[in-house]
Amino acid sequence: MAGAGGGELKYELAQNAYVKLVLHALKHKTSAVNGVLLGRTSPKNENLVQIEDSVPLFHNHLGLLPPLEISLIMIEEYYSTRGLGIVGYFHANERFDDAELGNMSKNIADHISRYFPQAAVLLLDNKKLEALPKGKDRSPVVQLYTKDAYKNWKLVGADGGILLTFKEPAANTILLDYISSEKWQDVVDFDDHLDDVTKDWLNPDLFK
Protein backbone atom coordinates (compact mmCIF):
# COMPACT_ATOMS: atom_id res chain seq x y z
CA MET A 1 0.00 0.00 0.00
CA ALA A 2 1.27 3.47 -0.86
CA GLY A 3 1.60 5.93 1.97
CA ALA A 4 1.39 9.69 1.99
CA GLY A 5 3.44 11.27 -0.76
CA GLY A 6 3.41 8.03 -2.75
CA GLY A 7 6.08 6.25 -0.67
CA GLU A 8 5.70 2.61 0.36
CA LEU A 9 3.89 2.26 3.67
CA LYS A 10 5.87 0.41 6.34
CA TYR A 11 4.92 -1.01 9.73
CA GLU A 12 7.10 -1.26 12.84
CA LEU A 13 5.91 -3.82 15.37
CA ALA A 14 6.79 -3.43 19.05
CA GLN A 15 7.87 -6.54 20.92
CA ASN A 16 5.17 -6.54 23.61
CA ALA A 17 2.37 -5.97 21.09
CA TYR A 18 3.61 -8.94 19.05
CA VAL A 19 4.32 -11.34 21.89
CA LYS A 20 0.95 -10.70 23.54
CA LEU A 21 -0.98 -11.61 20.38
CA VAL A 22 0.98 -14.80 19.69
CA LEU A 23 0.60 -15.92 23.32
CA HIS A 24 -3.15 -15.30 23.04
CA ALA A 25 -3.30 -17.60 20.02
CA LEU A 26 -1.26 -20.27 21.84
CA LYS A 27 -3.59 -20.15 24.84
CA HIS A 28 -6.53 -21.07 22.59
CA LYS A 29 -4.90 -23.44 20.10
CA THR A 30 -8.16 -25.12 19.09
CA SER A 31 -10.03 -21.85 18.51
CA ALA A 32 -9.76 -18.91 16.18
CA VAL A 33 -8.68 -15.78 18.08
CA ASN A 34 -8.43 -12.12 17.22
CA GLY A 35 -7.11 -8.82 18.54
CA VAL A 36 -6.46 -5.21 17.63
CA LEU A 37 -3.23 -3.30 17.07
CA LEU A 38 -2.67 0.06 18.76
CA GLY A 39 -0.32 2.69 17.47
CA ARG A 40 0.10 5.82 15.39
CA THR A 41 1.72 7.23 12.30
CA SER A 42 5.33 8.14 13.09
CA PRO A 43 5.74 11.89 13.81
CA LYS A 44 9.03 11.78 11.86
CA ASN A 45 7.89 9.66 8.89
CA GLU A 46 4.34 9.79 7.57
CA ASN A 47 4.91 6.50 5.69
CA LEU A 48 5.68 4.56 8.89
CA VAL A 49 2.96 3.12 11.14
CA GLN A 50 4.27 2.35 14.63
CA ILE A 51 2.38 -0.54 16.27
CA GLU A 52 3.06 0.05 19.96
CA ASP A 53 0.58 -2.22 21.75
CA SER A 54 -2.15 -4.78 21.20
CA VAL A 55 -5.31 -5.99 22.89
CA PRO A 56 -6.46 -9.63 22.63
CA LEU A 57 -10.17 -9.62 21.81
CA PHE A 58 -11.97 -12.95 21.58
CA HIS A 59 -11.64 -16.73 21.41
CA ASN A 60 -15.40 -17.49 21.48
CA HIS A 61 -17.46 -14.58 20.19
CA LEU A 62 -15.37 -13.51 17.23
CA GLY A 63 -18.24 -12.70 14.89
CA LEU A 64 -20.72 -11.22 17.37
CA LEU A 65 -21.22 -7.51 16.83
CA PRO A 66 -22.31 -6.26 20.32
CA PRO A 67 -19.24 -7.58 22.22
CA LEU A 68 -16.98 -6.33 19.41
CA GLU A 69 -18.49 -2.84 19.46
CA ILE A 70 -18.26 -2.65 23.27
CA SER A 71 -14.63 -3.74 23.24
CA LEU A 72 -13.60 -1.31 20.48
CA ILE A 73 -15.23 1.62 22.31
CA MET A 74 -13.47 0.73 25.58
CA ILE A 75 -10.13 0.27 23.82
CA GLU A 76 -10.43 3.57 21.94
CA GLU A 77 -11.36 5.45 25.12
CA TYR A 78 -8.41 4.07 27.05
CA TYR A 79 -5.71 4.45 24.40
CA SER A 80 -6.81 7.82 22.97
CA THR A 81 -5.71 9.47 26.23
CA ARG A 82 -2.27 7.93 25.60
CA GLY A 83 -1.94 9.22 22.06
CA LEU A 84 -2.61 5.86 20.43
CA GLY A 85 -5.44 4.60 18.24
CA ILE A 86 -6.51 1.34 16.61
CA VAL A 87 -4.25 0.89 13.57
CA GLY A 88 -4.87 -2.72 12.61
CA TYR A 89 -6.30 -6.16 13.26
CA PHE A 90 -4.79 -9.53 14.24
CA HIS A 91 -6.30 -12.93 13.50
CA ALA A 92 -5.31 -16.54 14.08
CA ASN A 93 -7.32 -19.19 12.25
CA GLU A 94 -8.80 -22.21 14.01
CA ARG A 95 -7.10 -24.77 11.77
CA PHE A 96 -3.31 -25.07 11.72
CA ASP A 97 -3.20 -25.42 7.93
CA ASP A 98 -5.58 -22.54 7.20
CA ALA A 99 -3.52 -19.64 5.86
CA GLU A 100 -6.41 -17.65 4.37
CA LEU A 101 -7.83 -14.35 5.59
CA GLY A 102 -11.56 -15.06 5.98
CA ASN A 103 -14.54 -12.80 5.32
CA MET A 104 -15.22 -12.11 8.99
CA SER A 105 -11.64 -10.88 9.44
CA LYS A 106 -11.94 -8.70 6.35
CA ASN A 107 -15.19 -7.18 7.63
CA ILE A 108 -13.66 -6.25 11.00
CA ALA A 109 -10.54 -4.92 9.25
CA ASP A 110 -12.75 -2.88 6.88
CA HIS A 111 -14.40 -1.28 9.92
CA ILE A 112 -10.99 -0.35 11.36
CA SER A 113 -9.71 1.00 8.05
CA ARG A 114 -12.64 3.43 7.81
CA TYR A 115 -11.11 5.27 10.75
CA PHE A 116 -7.46 4.54 9.95
CA PRO A 117 -7.00 4.05 6.17
CA GLN A 118 -3.42 2.76 6.53
CA ALA A 119 -4.58 -0.13 8.74
CA ALA A 120 -2.74 -3.44 8.58
CA VAL A 121 -3.97 -6.97 9.13
CA LEU A 122 -1.63 -9.51 10.71
CA LEU A 123 -2.53 -13.17 10.20
CA LEU A 124 -0.69 -15.74 12.33
CA ASP A 125 1.50 -18.02 10.23
CA ASN A 126 1.34 -21.32 12.11
CA LYS A 127 4.10 -22.94 10.06
CA LYS A 128 6.54 -20.12 10.82
CA LEU A 129 5.54 -20.27 14.50
CA GLU A 130 6.10 -24.05 14.62
CA ALA A 131 9.51 -23.69 12.97
CA LEU A 132 10.63 -20.88 15.27
CA PRO A 133 12.44 -23.02 17.91
CA LYS A 134 14.32 -24.90 15.18
CA GLY A 135 15.67 -21.92 13.26
CA LYS A 136 17.12 -18.47 13.53
CA ASP A 137 14.26 -16.59 11.86
CA ARG A 138 14.19 -12.99 13.04
CA SER A 139 11.05 -11.98 11.14
CA PRO A 140 7.52 -11.89 12.65
CA VAL A 141 5.55 -15.17 12.53
CA VAL A 142 2.66 -13.37 10.85
CA GLN A 143 1.56 -12.54 7.32
CA LEU A 144 0.94 -8.89 6.48
CA TYR A 145 -2.18 -7.80 4.60
CA THR A 146 -2.84 -4.25 3.42
CA LYS A 147 -5.46 -2.69 1.15
CA ASP A 148 -4.59 -2.47 -2.52
CA ALA A 149 -5.61 0.29 -4.95
CA TYR A 150 -9.01 -1.42 -5.37
CA LYS A 151 -9.64 -1.41 -1.58
CA ASN A 152 -9.24 -5.19 -1.33
CA TRP A 153 -7.16 -6.86 1.39
CA LYS A 154 -4.06 -8.25 -0.26
CA LEU A 155 -1.28 -10.42 1.12
CA VAL A 156 2.04 -8.58 0.99
CA GLY A 157 4.23 -11.28 -0.54
CA ALA A 158 7.98 -11.11 -0.99
CA ASP A 159 8.15 -7.58 0.44
CA GLY A 160 6.54 -8.60 3.74
CA GLY A 161 9.89 -8.84 5.52
CA ILE A 162 10.79 -5.32 4.42
CA LEU A 163 7.45 -3.64 5.06
CA LEU A 164 6.82 -5.25 8.48
CA THR A 165 9.76 -5.10 10.87
CA PHE A 166 10.35 -5.48 14.58
CA LYS A 167 11.07 -2.45 16.71
CA GLU A 168 13.24 -4.70 18.89
CA PRO A 169 15.32 -7.24 16.89
CA ALA A 170 15.25 -9.90 19.64
CA ALA A 171 11.43 -10.16 19.73
CA ASN A 172 11.36 -13.82 18.61
CA THR A 173 13.94 -14.78 21.24
CA ILE A 174 11.76 -13.17 23.91
CA LEU A 175 8.69 -14.90 22.47
CA LEU A 176 10.40 -18.30 22.71
CA ASP A 177 11.33 -17.59 26.35
CA TYR A 178 7.69 -16.84 27.16
CA ILE A 179 6.50 -19.94 25.28
CA SER A 180 8.93 -22.19 27.19
CA SER A 181 7.67 -20.76 30.50
CA GLU A 182 4.03 -21.23 29.38
CA LYS A 183 3.34 -17.53 29.82
CA TRP A 184 0.32 -17.80 27.52
CA GLN A 185 -1.70 -19.08 30.49
CA ASP A 186 -1.69 -15.53 31.92
CA VAL A 187 -3.16 -13.76 28.87
CA VAL A 188 -6.59 -12.19 29.41
CA ASP A 189 -8.84 -11.29 26.48
CA PHE A 190 -12.21 -9.55 26.24
CA ASP A 191 -14.08 -12.87 26.39
CA ASP A 192 -12.44 -13.49 29.78
CA HIS A 193 -13.23 -9.93 30.92
CA LEU A 194 -16.90 -10.14 29.89
CA ASP A 195 -17.20 -13.40 31.84
CA ASP A 196 -15.41 -11.99 34.89
CA VAL A 197 -14.87 -8.22 35.09
CA THR A 198 -12.07 -8.64 37.64
CA LYS A 199 -9.91 -10.00 34.80
CA ASP A 200 -8.06 -7.07 33.24
CA TRP A 201 -8.03 -7.02 29.40
CA LEU A 202 -5.06 -4.60 29.54
CA ASN A 203 -2.85 -7.44 30.87
CA PRO A 204 -0.81 -5.00 33.01
CA ASP A 205 1.23 -7.74 34.72
CA LEU A 206 1.92 -9.96 31.69
CA PHE A 207 5.47 -8.75 31.13
CA LYS A 208 6.49 -8.12 34.73
GROMACS .gro file of C-alpha atoms in nm:
model
  208
    1MET     CA    1   0.000   0.000   0.000
    2ALA     CA    2   0.127   0.347  -0.086
    3GLY     CA    3   0.160   0.593   0.197
    4ALA     CA    4   0.139   0.969   0.199
    5GLY     CA    5   0.344   1.127  -0.076
    6GLY     CA    6   0.341   0.803  -0.275
    7GLY     CA    7   0.608   0.625  -0.067
    8GLU     CA    8   0.570   0.261   0.036
    9LEU     CA    9   0.389   0.226   0.367
   10LYS     CA   10   0.587   0.041   0.634
   11TYR     CA   11   0.492  -0.101   0.973
   12GLU     CA   12   0.710  -0.126   1.284
   13LEU     CA   13   0.591  -0.382   1.537
   14ALA     CA   14   0.679  -0.343   1.905
   15GLN     CA   15   0.787  -0.654   2.092
   16ASN     CA   16   0.517  -0.654   2.361
   17ALA     CA   17   0.237  -0.597   2.109
   18TYR     CA   18   0.361  -0.894   1.905
   19VAL     CA   19   0.432  -1.134   2.189
   20LYS     CA   20   0.095  -1.070   2.354
   21LEU     CA   21  -0.098  -1.161   2.038
   22VAL     CA   22   0.098  -1.480   1.969
   23LEU     CA   23   0.060  -1.592   2.332
   24HIS     CA   24  -0.315  -1.530   2.304
   25ALA     CA   25  -0.330  -1.760   2.002
   26LEU     CA   26  -0.126  -2.027   2.184
   27LYS     CA   27  -0.359  -2.015   2.484
   28HIS     CA   28  -0.653  -2.107   2.259
   29LYS     CA   29  -0.490  -2.344   2.010
   30THR     CA   30  -0.816  -2.512   1.909
   31SER     CA   31  -1.003  -2.185   1.851
   32ALA     CA   32  -0.976  -1.891   1.618
   33VAL     CA   33  -0.868  -1.578   1.808
   34ASN     CA   34  -0.843  -1.212   1.722
   35GLY     CA   35  -0.711  -0.882   1.854
   36VAL     CA   36  -0.646  -0.521   1.763
   37LEU     CA   37  -0.323  -0.330   1.707
   38LEU     CA   38  -0.267   0.006   1.876
   39GLY     CA   39  -0.032   0.269   1.747
   40ARG     CA   40   0.010   0.582   1.539
   41THR     CA   41   0.172   0.723   1.230
   42SER     CA   42   0.533   0.814   1.309
   43PRO     CA   43   0.574   1.189   1.381
   44LYS     CA   44   0.903   1.178   1.186
   45ASN     CA   45   0.789   0.966   0.889
   46GLU     CA   46   0.434   0.979   0.757
   47ASN     CA   47   0.491   0.650   0.569
   48LEU     CA   48   0.568   0.456   0.889
   49VAL     CA   49   0.296   0.312   1.114
   50GLN     CA   50   0.427   0.235   1.463
   51ILE     CA   51   0.238  -0.054   1.627
   52GLU     CA   52   0.306   0.005   1.996
   53ASP     CA   53   0.058  -0.222   2.175
   54SER     CA   54  -0.215  -0.478   2.120
   55VAL     CA   55  -0.531  -0.599   2.289
   56PRO     CA   56  -0.646  -0.963   2.263
   57LEU     CA   57  -1.017  -0.962   2.181
   58PHE     CA   58  -1.197  -1.295   2.158
   59HIS     CA   59  -1.164  -1.673   2.141
   60ASN     CA   60  -1.540  -1.749   2.148
   61HIS     CA   61  -1.746  -1.458   2.019
   62LEU     CA   62  -1.537  -1.351   1.723
   63GLY     CA   63  -1.824  -1.270   1.489
   64LEU     CA   64  -2.072  -1.122   1.737
   65LEU     CA   65  -2.122  -0.751   1.683
   66PRO     CA   66  -2.231  -0.626   2.032
   67PRO     CA   67  -1.924  -0.758   2.222
   68LEU     CA   68  -1.698  -0.633   1.941
   69GLU     CA   69  -1.849  -0.284   1.946
   70ILE     CA   70  -1.826  -0.265   2.327
   71SER     CA   71  -1.463  -0.374   2.324
   72LEU     CA   72  -1.360  -0.131   2.048
   73ILE     CA   73  -1.523   0.162   2.231
   74MET     CA   74  -1.347   0.073   2.558
   75ILE     CA   75  -1.013   0.027   2.382
   76GLU     CA   76  -1.043   0.357   2.194
   77GLU     CA   77  -1.136   0.545   2.512
   78TYR     CA   78  -0.841   0.407   2.705
   79TYR     CA   79  -0.571   0.445   2.440
   80SER     CA   80  -0.681   0.782   2.297
   81THR     CA   81  -0.571   0.947   2.623
   82ARG     CA   82  -0.227   0.793   2.560
   83GLY     CA   83  -0.194   0.922   2.206
   84LEU     CA   84  -0.261   0.586   2.043
   85GLY     CA   85  -0.544   0.460   1.824
   86ILE     CA   86  -0.651   0.134   1.661
   87VAL     CA   87  -0.425   0.089   1.357
   88GLY     CA   88  -0.487  -0.272   1.261
   89TYR     CA   89  -0.630  -0.616   1.326
   90PHE     CA   90  -0.479  -0.953   1.424
   91HIS     CA   91  -0.630  -1.293   1.350
   92ALA     CA   92  -0.531  -1.654   1.408
   93ASN     CA   93  -0.732  -1.919   1.225
   94GLU     CA   94  -0.880  -2.221   1.401
   95ARG     CA   95  -0.710  -2.477   1.177
   96PHE     CA   96  -0.331  -2.507   1.172
   97ASP     CA   97  -0.320  -2.542   0.793
   98ASP     CA   98  -0.558  -2.254   0.720
   99ALA     CA   99  -0.352  -1.964   0.586
  100GLU     CA  100  -0.641  -1.765   0.437
  101LEU     CA  101  -0.783  -1.435   0.559
  102GLY     CA  102  -1.156  -1.506   0.598
  103ASN     CA  103  -1.454  -1.280   0.532
  104MET     CA  104  -1.522  -1.211   0.899
  105SER     CA  105  -1.164  -1.088   0.944
  106LYS     CA  106  -1.194  -0.870   0.635
  107ASN     CA  107  -1.519  -0.718   0.763
  108ILE     CA  108  -1.366  -0.625   1.100
  109ALA     CA  109  -1.054  -0.492   0.925
  110ASP     CA  110  -1.275  -0.288   0.688
  111HIS     CA  111  -1.440  -0.128   0.992
  112ILE     CA  112  -1.099  -0.035   1.136
  113SER     CA  113  -0.971   0.100   0.805
  114ARG     CA  114  -1.264   0.343   0.781
  115TYR     CA  115  -1.111   0.527   1.075
  116PHE     CA  116  -0.746   0.454   0.995
  117PRO     CA  117  -0.700   0.405   0.617
  118GLN     CA  118  -0.342   0.276   0.653
  119ALA     CA  119  -0.458  -0.013   0.874
  120ALA     CA  120  -0.274  -0.344   0.858
  121VAL     CA  121  -0.397  -0.697   0.913
  122LEU     CA  122  -0.163  -0.951   1.071
  123LEU     CA  123  -0.253  -1.317   1.020
  124LEU     CA  124  -0.069  -1.574   1.233
  125ASP     CA  125   0.150  -1.802   1.023
  126ASN     CA  126   0.134  -2.132   1.211
  127LYS     CA  127   0.410  -2.294   1.006
  128LYS     CA  128   0.654  -2.012   1.082
  129LEU     CA  129   0.554  -2.027   1.450
  130GLU     CA  130   0.610  -2.405   1.462
  131ALA     CA  131   0.951  -2.369   1.297
  132LEU     CA  132   1.063  -2.088   1.527
  133PRO     CA  133   1.244  -2.302   1.791
  134LYS     CA  134   1.432  -2.490   1.518
  135GLY     CA  135   1.567  -2.192   1.326
  136LYS     CA  136   1.712  -1.847   1.353
  137ASP     CA  137   1.426  -1.659   1.186
  138ARG     CA  138   1.419  -1.299   1.304
  139SER     CA  139   1.105  -1.198   1.114
  140PRO     CA  140   0.752  -1.189   1.265
  141VAL     CA  141   0.555  -1.517   1.253
  142VAL     CA  142   0.266  -1.337   1.085
  143GLN     CA  143   0.156  -1.254   0.732
  144LEU     CA  144   0.094  -0.889   0.648
  145TYR     CA  145  -0.218  -0.780   0.460
  146THR     CA  146  -0.284  -0.425   0.342
  147LYS     CA  147  -0.546  -0.269   0.115
  148ASP     CA  148  -0.459  -0.247  -0.252
  149ALA     CA  149  -0.561   0.029  -0.495
  150TYR     CA  150  -0.901  -0.142  -0.537
  151LYS     CA  151  -0.964  -0.141  -0.158
  152ASN     CA  152  -0.924  -0.519  -0.133
  153TRP     CA  153  -0.716  -0.686   0.139
  154LYS     CA  154  -0.406  -0.825  -0.026
  155LEU     CA  155  -0.128  -1.042   0.112
  156VAL     CA  156   0.204  -0.858   0.099
  157GLY     CA  157   0.423  -1.128  -0.054
  158ALA     CA  158   0.798  -1.111  -0.099
  159ASP     CA  159   0.815  -0.758   0.044
  160GLY     CA  160   0.654  -0.860   0.374
  161GLY     CA  161   0.989  -0.884   0.552
  162ILE     CA  162   1.079  -0.532   0.442
  163LEU     CA  163   0.745  -0.364   0.506
  164LEU     CA  164   0.682  -0.525   0.848
  165THR     CA  165   0.976  -0.510   1.087
  166PHE     CA  166   1.035  -0.548   1.458
  167LYS     CA  167   1.107  -0.245   1.671
  168GLU     CA  168   1.324  -0.470   1.889
  169PRO     CA  169   1.532  -0.724   1.689
  170ALA     CA  170   1.525  -0.990   1.964
  171ALA     CA  171   1.143  -1.016   1.973
  172ASN     CA  172   1.136  -1.382   1.861
  173THR     CA  173   1.394  -1.478   2.124
  174ILE     CA  174   1.176  -1.317   2.391
  175LEU     CA  175   0.869  -1.490   2.247
  176LEU     CA  176   1.040  -1.830   2.271
  177ASP     CA  177   1.133  -1.759   2.635
  178TYR     CA  178   0.769  -1.684   2.716
  179ILE     CA  179   0.650  -1.994   2.528
  180SER     CA  180   0.893  -2.219   2.719
  181SER     CA  181   0.767  -2.076   3.050
  182GLU     CA  182   0.403  -2.123   2.938
  183LYS     CA  183   0.334  -1.753   2.982
  184TRP     CA  184   0.032  -1.780   2.752
  185GLN     CA  185  -0.170  -1.908   3.049
  186ASP     CA  186  -0.169  -1.553   3.192
  187VAL     CA  187  -0.316  -1.376   2.887
  188VAL     CA  188  -0.659  -1.219   2.941
  189ASP     CA  189  -0.884  -1.129   2.648
  190PHE     CA  190  -1.221  -0.955   2.624
  191ASP     CA  191  -1.408  -1.287   2.639
  192ASP     CA  192  -1.244  -1.349   2.978
  193HIS     CA  193  -1.323  -0.993   3.092
  194LEU     CA  194  -1.690  -1.014   2.989
  195ASP     CA  195  -1.720  -1.340   3.184
  196ASP     CA  196  -1.541  -1.199   3.489
  197VAL     CA  197  -1.487  -0.822   3.509
  198THR     CA  198  -1.207  -0.864   3.764
  199LYS     CA  199  -0.991  -1.000   3.480
  200ASP     CA  200  -0.806  -0.707   3.324
  201TRP     CA  201  -0.803  -0.702   2.940
  202LEU     CA  202  -0.506  -0.460   2.954
  203ASN     CA  203  -0.285  -0.744   3.087
  204PRO     CA  204  -0.081  -0.500   3.301
  205ASP     CA  205   0.123  -0.774   3.472
  206LEU     CA  206   0.192  -0.996   3.169
  207PHE     CA  207   0.547  -0.875   3.113
  208LYS     CA  208   0.649  -0.812   3.473
   0.00000   0.00000   0.00000
